[in-house]
């Protein structure tokens, strides 16, 4: 038997790291024999240790084989039977039967519908659903074709996207993981790393073993909090500013000569806390201390005031104030969840302010930032990273200039498509915002590439109506995702295992700062599937547009570029030939993506943590390697051979005894010497009063329908659809018709809507609605009962899970299920959270306020039968 035949008989292991948007980026290895999947394992390249952790996969990683080889795979181009150019019959989208067509026919239909829309209505009639084109190509095709209407959205980071660096809080800038043991307390604010970012919780284990105490703040007690015995401070969704103002008041009233409030820190490192320390550019004679004490509005922000709104008991608020006191070392880690609410514009600044009151910046054991993913609990200089594969992967929006400068905010898009309602264009929250302009357009064609925004945007019920209204919808998908289900033509796209795919999130310091990953192509595209790259070229040819300036290189070349551009830090005491050194990379993913055109208001992110001075190539490349792969490149000397990198799938920097470059402490230089090492703010300090913030919101969002002027101070903002607004009479505490707040936790079943089609995960994670013991008792509901959640947006059915880990007046409906609507009743059987979320009435442009959803619920007594969804037939329109 030859070597090749022997290898085939045993099978081959391939590296296919997760690339879905959970934040983990874990290593997955699959054994394939004769083109068939055999089994999965995870990182076993070295022994697991604190100094050298393995990048272990979670259940989602182990289940990913089903995406490529499972029964739900889309195999052929398809067309909806009742659709024709003359009679679209859009009302049948989502219900119609499908027929198999050829690739040539499918591309002819798509190109002809695009040309017709352009000629009759202009390029402003084409909506391209593809925010953050990290691996997409159609945006460049459509740009060459004359442009398209784009979307604007504030997603994972919520209002942290609105540039907290303008008042000094640098996004995702916390201390080194080796510093966690130096804290007295670690605060997990809405943070569930054990589920939402599987490996990150490992970084907290030594701190727990060292006796560090953990605190959790949020409406439901989660797995991460449980693992570390965290004390729970229950706070309702969207009421976090009230909670923190109550904490600030309690810190002031409990302080005894600096026992709680770090007056020295406030004096040296902040402006705006009291009237003696106002910034020079202040336009309003107000300071934070007097606001908290009720000087300006007559409302003292006492723990009693806060408790009524947020639900956290008064004694708990007072205890949290003591924990945040100057005598403790506190490391505060918040997810984006508290910022994904209406009225959350001031949450980031207020969190910074409360942390500053205790002096929790710039010294060992003290830290504060948002880091819900992308390398939680470990920041500092990039130690190892992939190189950039190509322009398509590293910029938002797509690389070629879109001639149609029109961005519809996600919370207005479905209303705009459905009724032609004017929308408010403020540009793109990631690529540069501009002053709000009211615009209007008439959408006739919807193009969906690799996203699933109909399922992951709020207002899915209205979105379905919008999809059914237009002339034509096309989608690319490997399974029948929601946007594909409601399309007219569906193109079967290759999965990541069938392409030369590279991992964007480790190319710009986006996740863990100490490793680089690489994907192997496992099989050629199965059935008739094609890659996004090949589809873009084919459609460009049909449209007669030239995209060679952007897509001259193949996907394999992009893949190789990410390998050859990978780099590793060089220690100060390491002797290395200077000719081998290369330029270092960014440690902040947003910093690499933020660009704006002249005349636009750029939302510049914080400067990334100070990088190491010297880097060298990670991977050795030889002439033989280039010839063997058939790619362009240069010979270079690295620290690991190409063959070894491809076999391991990962390189992780080993840090013995913390290792070079030492233990990173965020803001250390500034706190030591505020005058000599100022922050990038007008005052050079943390701005508790920030005129720049207020002016920025006025400039960008003035004209937004529900816009409320945002104070330079982090004040309490009334919300839209929040807990207080759910009362018929707040003063007399008379509930309204939808009195329960809903949060949408991220479980190990989904990464947003990705993975929801995988039967193994559906069986392992049943996706109930979690109801507090008190609320369930009031409605005579027990675990296992079918309940209906409802509001003015829609109705969903779920099995109840009665839990003591959910606070009263709140429900937890996990995020990510693919909607499955019963057309006769309009009830969703899947429990899709966005079927209940409103698609309008946010307090700022593009602010997706998922956690500001109110509902009512009741035991379901209707005729619909709710079978476990792992027993459902896969969404496969064409059998065979």
PDB file of C-alpha atoms in Angstrom, residues 218-400:
ATOM      1  CA  UNK A 218     -27.648  41.339  36.169  1.00  0.00           C
ATOM      2  CA  UNK A 219     -31.261  40.174  35.924  1.00  0.00           C
ATOM      3  CA  UNK A 220     -30.426  36.456  35.855  1.00  0.00           C
ATOM      4  CA  UNK A 221     -27.701  34.571  37.723  1.00  0.00           C
ATOM      5  CA  UNK A 222     -25.623  32.717  35.147  1.00  0.00           C
ATOM      6  CA  UNK A 223     -23.184  29.835  34.815  1.00  0.00           C
ATOM      7  CA  UNK A 224     -20.028  31.945  35.118  1.00  0.00           C
ATOM      8  CA  UNK A 225     -21.293  33.529  38.329  1.00  0.00           C
ATOM      9  CA  UNK A 226     -22.102  30.080  39.681  1.00  0.00           C
ATOM     10  CA  UNK A 227     -18.696  28.629  38.885  1.00  0.00           C
ATOM     11  CA  UNK A 228     -16.976  31.356  40.891  1.00  0.00           C
ATOM     12  CA  UNK A 229     -19.478  31.548  43.764  1.00  0.00           C
ATOM     13  CA  UNK A 230     -20.298  35.138  42.864  1.00  0.00           C
ATOM     14  CA  UNK A 231     -22.624  37.151  45.058  1.00  0.00           C
ATOM     15  CA  UNK A 232     -25.666  38.215  43.039  1.00  0.00           C
ATOM     16  CA  UNK A 233     -26.788  41.837  42.816  1.00  0.00           C
ATOM     17  CA  UNK A 234     -30.028  41.563  40.813  1.00  0.00           C
ATOM     18  CA  UNK A 235     -30.699  44.493  38.460  1.00  0.00           C
ATOM     19  CA  UNK A 236     -33.508  44.654  35.901  1.00  0.00           C
ATOM     20  CA  UNK A 237     -32.730  45.038  32.214  1.00  0.00           C
ATOM     21  CA  UNK A 238     -32.220  48.641  31.153  1.00  0.00           C
ATOM     22  CA  UNK A 239     -32.082  50.067  34.689  1.00  0.00           C
ATOM     23  CA  UNK A 240     -28.322  49.973  35.185  1.00  0.00           C
ATOM     24  CA  UNK A 241     -27.842  53.742  35.281  1.00  0.00           C
ATOM     25  CA  UNK A 242     -30.356  53.979  38.125  1.00  0.00           C
ATOM     26  CA  UNK A 243     -28.495  51.233  39.981  1.00  0.00           C
ATOM     27  CA  UNK A 244     -25.097  52.878  39.526  1.00  0.00           C
ATOM     28  CA  UNK A 245     -26.388  56.306  40.529  1.00  0.00           C
ATOM     29  CA  UNK A 246     -27.726  54.735  43.726  1.00  0.00           C
ATOM     30  CA  UNK A 247     -24.296  53.179  44.251  1.00  0.00           C
ATOM     31  CA  UNK A 248     -22.587  56.550  43.711  1.00  0.00           C
ATOM     32  CA  UNK A 249     -24.915  58.200  46.241  1.00  0.00           C
ATOM     33  CA  UNK A 250     -24.213  55.470  48.768  1.00  0.00           C
ATOM     34  CA  UNK A 251     -20.466  55.766  48.250  1.00  0.00           C
ATOM     35  CA  UNK A 252     -20.699  59.465  49.045  1.00  0.00           C
ATOM     36  CA  UNK A 253     -22.882  59.070  52.123  1.00  0.00           C
ATOM     37  CA  UNK A 254     -20.934  56.102  53.544  1.00  0.00           C
ATOM     38  CA  UNK A 255     -17.520  57.671  52.945  1.00  0.00           C
ATOM     39  CA  UNK A 256     -15.498  58.505  56.043  1.00  0.00           C
ATOM     40  CA  UNK A 257     -12.382  60.443  55.172  1.00  0.00           C
ATOM     41  CA  UNK A 258     -11.611  58.497  52.016  1.00  0.00           C
ATOM     42  CA  UNK A 259     -12.634  55.058  53.235  1.00  0.00           C
ATOM     43  CA  UNK A 260     -14.983  54.680  50.242  1.00  0.00           C
ATOM     44  CA  UNK A 261     -14.264  57.558  47.846  1.00  0.00           C
ATOM     45  CA  UNK A 262     -10.713  57.878  46.534  1.00  0.00           C
ATOM     46  CA  UNK A 263     -10.526  61.666  46.639  1.00  0.00           C
ATOM     47  CA  UNK A 264      -6.884  61.705  45.586  1.00  0.00           C
ATOM     48  CA  UNK A 265      -7.690  59.799  42.398  1.00  0.00           C
ATOM     49  CA  UNK A 266     -10.609  62.093  41.596  1.00  0.00           C
ATOM     50  CA  UNK A 267      -8.380  65.126  42.216  1.00  0.00           C
ATOM     51  CA  UNK A 268      -5.508  63.955  40.002  1.00  0.00           C
ATOM     52  CA  UNK A 269      -7.196  61.911  37.284  1.00  0.00           C
ATOM     53  CA  UNK A 270     -10.710  63.261  36.647  1.00  0.00           C
ATOM     54  CA  UNK A 271     -12.659  66.401  35.869  1.00  0.00           C
ATOM     55  CA  UNK A 272     -16.306  67.161  36.526  1.00  0.00           C
ATOM     56  CA  UNK A 273     -16.893  65.274  39.756  1.00  0.00           C
ATOM     57  CA  UNK A 274     -17.562  68.423  41.789  1.00  0.00           C
ATOM     58  CA  UNK A 275     -17.763  72.138  41.072  1.00  0.00           C
ATOM     59  CA  UNK A 276     -14.148  72.707  42.077  1.00  0.00           C
ATOM     60  CA  UNK A 277     -12.892  70.446  39.294  1.00  0.00           C
ATOM     61  CA  UNK A 278     -14.813  71.413  36.168  1.00  0.00           C
ATOM     62  CA  UNK A 279     -13.191  71.178  32.711  1.00  0.00           C
ATOM     63  CA  UNK A 280     -12.323  74.372  30.844  1.00  0.00           C
ATOM     64  CA  UNK A 281     -14.737  73.621  27.982  1.00  0.00           C
ATOM     65  CA  UNK A 282     -17.836  73.155  30.202  1.00  0.00           C
ATOM     66  CA  UNK A 283     -20.918  74.925  28.853  1.00  0.00           C
ATOM     67  CA  UNK A 284     -23.257  74.007  31.720  1.00  0.00           C
ATOM     68  CA  UNK A 285     -22.674  74.829  35.373  1.00  0.00           C
ATOM     69  CA  UNK A 286     -23.438  71.332  36.651  1.00  0.00           C
ATOM     70  CA  UNK A 287     -21.245  68.681  38.270  1.00  0.00           C
ATOM     71  CA  UNK A 288     -21.768  65.006  39.043  1.00  0.00           C
ATOM     72  CA  UNK A 289     -21.765  65.175  42.832  1.00  0.00           C
ATOM     73  CA  UNK A 290     -24.477  67.822  42.969  1.00  0.00           C
ATOM     74  CA  UNK A 291     -26.537  65.953  40.373  1.00  0.00           C
ATOM     75  CA  UNK A 292     -26.431  62.767  42.464  1.00  0.00           C
ATOM     76  CA  UNK A 293     -27.495  64.721  45.547  1.00  0.00           C
ATOM     77  CA  UNK A 294     -30.509  66.154  43.692  1.00  0.00           C
ATOM     78  CA  UNK A 295     -29.389  69.786  43.507  1.00  0.00           C
ATOM     79  CA  UNK A 296     -30.552  70.309  39.912  1.00  0.00           C
ATOM     80  CA  UNK A 297     -33.732  68.264  39.555  1.00  0.00           C
ATOM     81  CA  UNK A 298     -34.835  67.892  43.163  1.00  0.00           C
ATOM     82  CA  UNK A 299     -34.440  64.109  42.981  1.00  0.00           C
ATOM     83  CA  UNK A 300     -31.771  62.702  45.267  1.00  0.00           C
ATOM     84  CA  UNK A 301     -30.415  59.519  43.692  1.00  0.00           C
ATOM     85  CA  UNK A 302     -30.637  57.512  46.884  1.00  0.00           C
ATOM     86  CA  UNK A 303     -30.459  53.713  47.036  1.00  0.00           C
ATOM     87  CA  UNK A 304     -34.215  53.817  47.787  1.00  0.00           C
ATOM     88  CA  UNK A 305     -34.862  55.778  44.581  1.00  0.00           C
ATOM     89  CA  UNK A 306     -32.660  53.401  42.595  1.00  0.00           C
ATOM     90  CA  UNK A 307     -34.126  50.240  44.141  1.00  0.00           C
ATOM     91  CA  UNK A 308     -37.660  51.046  43.047  1.00  0.00           C
ATOM     92  CA  UNK A 309     -36.459  51.263  39.442  1.00  0.00           C
ATOM     93  CA  UNK A 310     -33.772  48.584  39.225  1.00  0.00           C
ATOM     94  CA  UNK A 311     -35.169  46.022  41.680  1.00  0.00           C
ATOM     95  CA  UNK A 312     -31.941  45.584  43.621  1.00  0.00           C
ATOM     96  CA  UNK A 313     -32.633  45.744  47.397  1.00  0.00           C
ATOM     97  CA  UNK A 314     -31.402  48.855  49.193  1.00  0.00           C
ATOM     98  CA  UNK A 315     -29.027  46.914  51.439  1.00  0.00           C
ATOM     99  CA  UNK A 316     -27.506  45.282  48.356  1.00  0.00           C
ATOM    100  CA  UNK A 317     -26.918  48.659  46.713  1.00  0.00           C
ATOM    101  CA  UNK A 318     -25.232  49.886  49.872  1.00  0.00           C
ATOM    102  CA  UNK A 319     -23.068  46.767  50.021  1.00  0.00           C
ATOM    103  CA  UNK A 320     -22.036  47.147  46.389  1.00  0.00           C
ATOM    104  CA  UNK A 321     -21.000  50.729  47.223  1.00  0.00           C
ATOM    105  CA  UNK A 322     -18.713  49.393  49.966  1.00  0.00           C
ATOM    106  CA  UNK A 323     -17.250  46.790  47.612  1.00  0.00           C
ATOM    107  CA  UNK A 324     -16.454  49.558  45.119  1.00  0.00           C
ATOM    108  CA  UNK A 325     -14.744  51.532  47.889  1.00  0.00           C
ATOM    109  CA  UNK A 326     -11.191  52.834  47.809  1.00  0.00           C
ATOM    110  CA  UNK A 327      -9.950  50.297  50.356  1.00  0.00           C
ATOM    111  CA  UNK A 328     -10.627  47.403  47.944  1.00  0.00           C
ATOM    112  CA  UNK A 329      -8.904  46.476  44.711  1.00  0.00           C
ATOM    113  CA  UNK A 330     -11.688  45.908  42.179  1.00  0.00           C
ATOM    114  CA  UNK A 331     -11.570  44.696  38.581  1.00  0.00           C
ATOM    115  CA  UNK A 332     -14.808  45.434  36.722  1.00  0.00           C
ATOM    116  CA  UNK A 333     -15.709  43.552  33.548  1.00  0.00           C
ATOM    117  CA  UNK A 334     -18.952  44.391  31.794  1.00  0.00           C
ATOM    118  CA  UNK A 335     -20.526  42.723  28.809  1.00  0.00           C
ATOM    119  CA  UNK A 336     -22.331  44.743  26.186  1.00  0.00           C
ATOM    120  CA  UNK A 337     -25.742  43.668  27.528  1.00  0.00           C
ATOM    121  CA  UNK A 338     -26.310  46.673  29.855  1.00  0.00           C
ATOM    122  CA  UNK A 339     -25.480  48.940  26.897  1.00  0.00           C
ATOM    123  CA  UNK A 340     -27.994  47.253  24.590  1.00  0.00           C
ATOM    124  CA  UNK A 341     -30.963  49.171  25.980  1.00  0.00           C
ATOM    125  CA  UNK A 342     -32.834  52.338  25.203  1.00  0.00           C
ATOM    126  CA  UNK A 343     -31.583  55.130  27.414  1.00  0.00           C
ATOM    127  CA  UNK A 344     -28.196  53.442  27.861  1.00  0.00           C
ATOM    128  CA  UNK A 345     -26.221  56.253  26.229  1.00  0.00           C
ATOM    129  CA  UNK A 346     -24.741  57.223  29.612  1.00  0.00           C
ATOM    130  CA  UNK A 347     -24.072  53.732  30.972  1.00  0.00           C
ATOM    131  CA  UNK A 348     -20.403  53.491  29.852  1.00  0.00           C
ATOM    132  CA  UNK A 349     -19.537  56.916  31.289  1.00  0.00           C
ATOM    133  CA  UNK A 350     -21.363  56.211  34.543  1.00  0.00           C
ATOM    134  CA  UNK A 351     -19.609  52.863  34.996  1.00  0.00           C
ATOM    135  CA  UNK A 352     -16.307  54.679  34.481  1.00  0.00           C
ATOM    136  CA  UNK A 353     -17.352  57.322  37.021  1.00  0.00           C
ATOM    137  CA  UNK A 354     -18.238  54.832  39.762  1.00  0.00           C
ATOM    138  CA  UNK A 355     -14.965  52.993  39.121  1.00  0.00           C
ATOM    139  CA  UNK A 356     -13.076  56.293  39.323  1.00  0.00           C
ATOM    140  CA  UNK A 357     -14.754  57.131  42.648  1.00  0.00           C
ATOM    141  CA  UNK A 358     -13.035  54.053  44.068  1.00  0.00           C
ATOM    142  CA  UNK A 359      -9.794  54.690  42.173  1.00  0.00           C
ATOM    143  CA  UNK A 360     -10.084  51.444  40.222  1.00  0.00           C
ATOM    144  CA  UNK A 361      -7.799  52.252  37.298  1.00  0.00           C
ATOM    145  CA  UNK A 362      -4.115  51.976  36.589  1.00  0.00           C
ATOM    146  CA  UNK A 363      -2.811  49.946  39.521  1.00  0.00           C
ATOM    147  CA  UNK A 364      -2.519  46.185  40.140  1.00  0.00           C
ATOM    148  CA  UNK A 365      -5.864  44.603  40.921  1.00  0.00           C
ATOM    149  CA  UNK A 366      -7.854  47.578  39.605  1.00  0.00           C
ATOM    150  CA  UNK A 367      -9.449  47.753  36.150  1.00  0.00           C
ATOM    151  CA  UNK A 368     -12.664  48.723  34.405  1.00  0.00           C
ATOM    152  CA  UNK A 369     -13.816  48.243  30.816  1.00  0.00           C
ATOM    153  CA  UNK A 370     -16.204  46.440  28.532  1.00  0.00           C
ATOM    154  CA  UNK A 371     -14.789  43.108  27.427  1.00  0.00           C
ATOM    155  CA  UNK A 372     -17.738  40.814  26.841  1.00  0.00           C
ATOM    156  CA  UNK A 373     -15.730  38.962  24.218  1.00  0.00           C
ATOM    157  CA  UNK A 374     -12.637  39.367  22.047  1.00  0.00           C
ATOM    158  CA  UNK A 375     -10.176  38.402  24.749  1.00  0.00           C
ATOM    159  CA  UNK A 376     -11.934  38.967  28.039  1.00  0.00           C
ATOM    160  CA  UNK A 377      -9.822  39.226  31.188  1.00  0.00           C
ATOM    161  CA  UNK A 378      -6.524  39.515  29.300  1.00  0.00           C
ATOM    162  CA  UNK A 379      -5.273  42.627  27.559  1.00  0.00           C
ATOM    163  CA  UNK A 380      -1.933  44.139  26.696  1.00  0.00           C
ATOM    164  CA  UNK A 381       0.538  44.053  23.824  1.00  0.00           C
ATOM    165  CA  UNK A 382      -0.247  41.622  21.013  1.00  0.00           C
ATOM    166  CA  UNK A 383       1.998  38.595  21.503  1.00  0.00           C
ATOM    167  CA  UNK A 384       1.038  36.634  18.390  1.00  0.00           C
ATOM    168  CA  UNK A 385      -1.485  37.194  15.615  1.00  0.00           C
ATOM    169  CA  UNK A 386      -2.424  36.261  12.082  1.00  0.00           C
ATOM    170  CA  UNK A 387      -1.730  38.579   9.200  1.00  0.00           C
ATOM    171  CA  UNK A 388      -4.503  40.267   7.236  1.00  0.00           C
ATOM    172  CA  UNK A 389      -5.751  38.002   4.488  1.00  0.00           C
ATOM    173  CA  UNK A 390      -7.168  40.657   2.215  1.00  0.00           C
ATOM    174  CA  UNK A 391      -9.036  43.935   2.146  1.00  0.00           C
ATOM    175  CA  UNK A 392     -12.430  42.195   2.057  1.00  0.00           C
ATOM    176  CA  UNK A 393     -11.863  40.725   5.442  1.00  0.00           C
ATOM    177  CA  UNK A 394     -10.554  43.666   7.401  1.00  0.00           C
ATOM    178  CA  UNK A 395     -12.780  46.614   6.680  1.00  0.00           C
ATOM    179  CA  UNK A 396     -16.336  47.678   7.230  1.00  0.00           C
ATOM    180  CA  UNK A 397     -18.065  48.272   4.902  1.00  0.00           C
ATOM    181  CA  UNK A 398     -16.730  46.382   1.876  1.00  0.00           C
ATOM    182  CA  UNK A 399     -13.540  47.673   0.365  1.00  0.00           C
ATOM    183  CA  UNK A 400     -14.824  49.372  -2.775  1.00  0.00           C
TER     184      UNK A 400
END
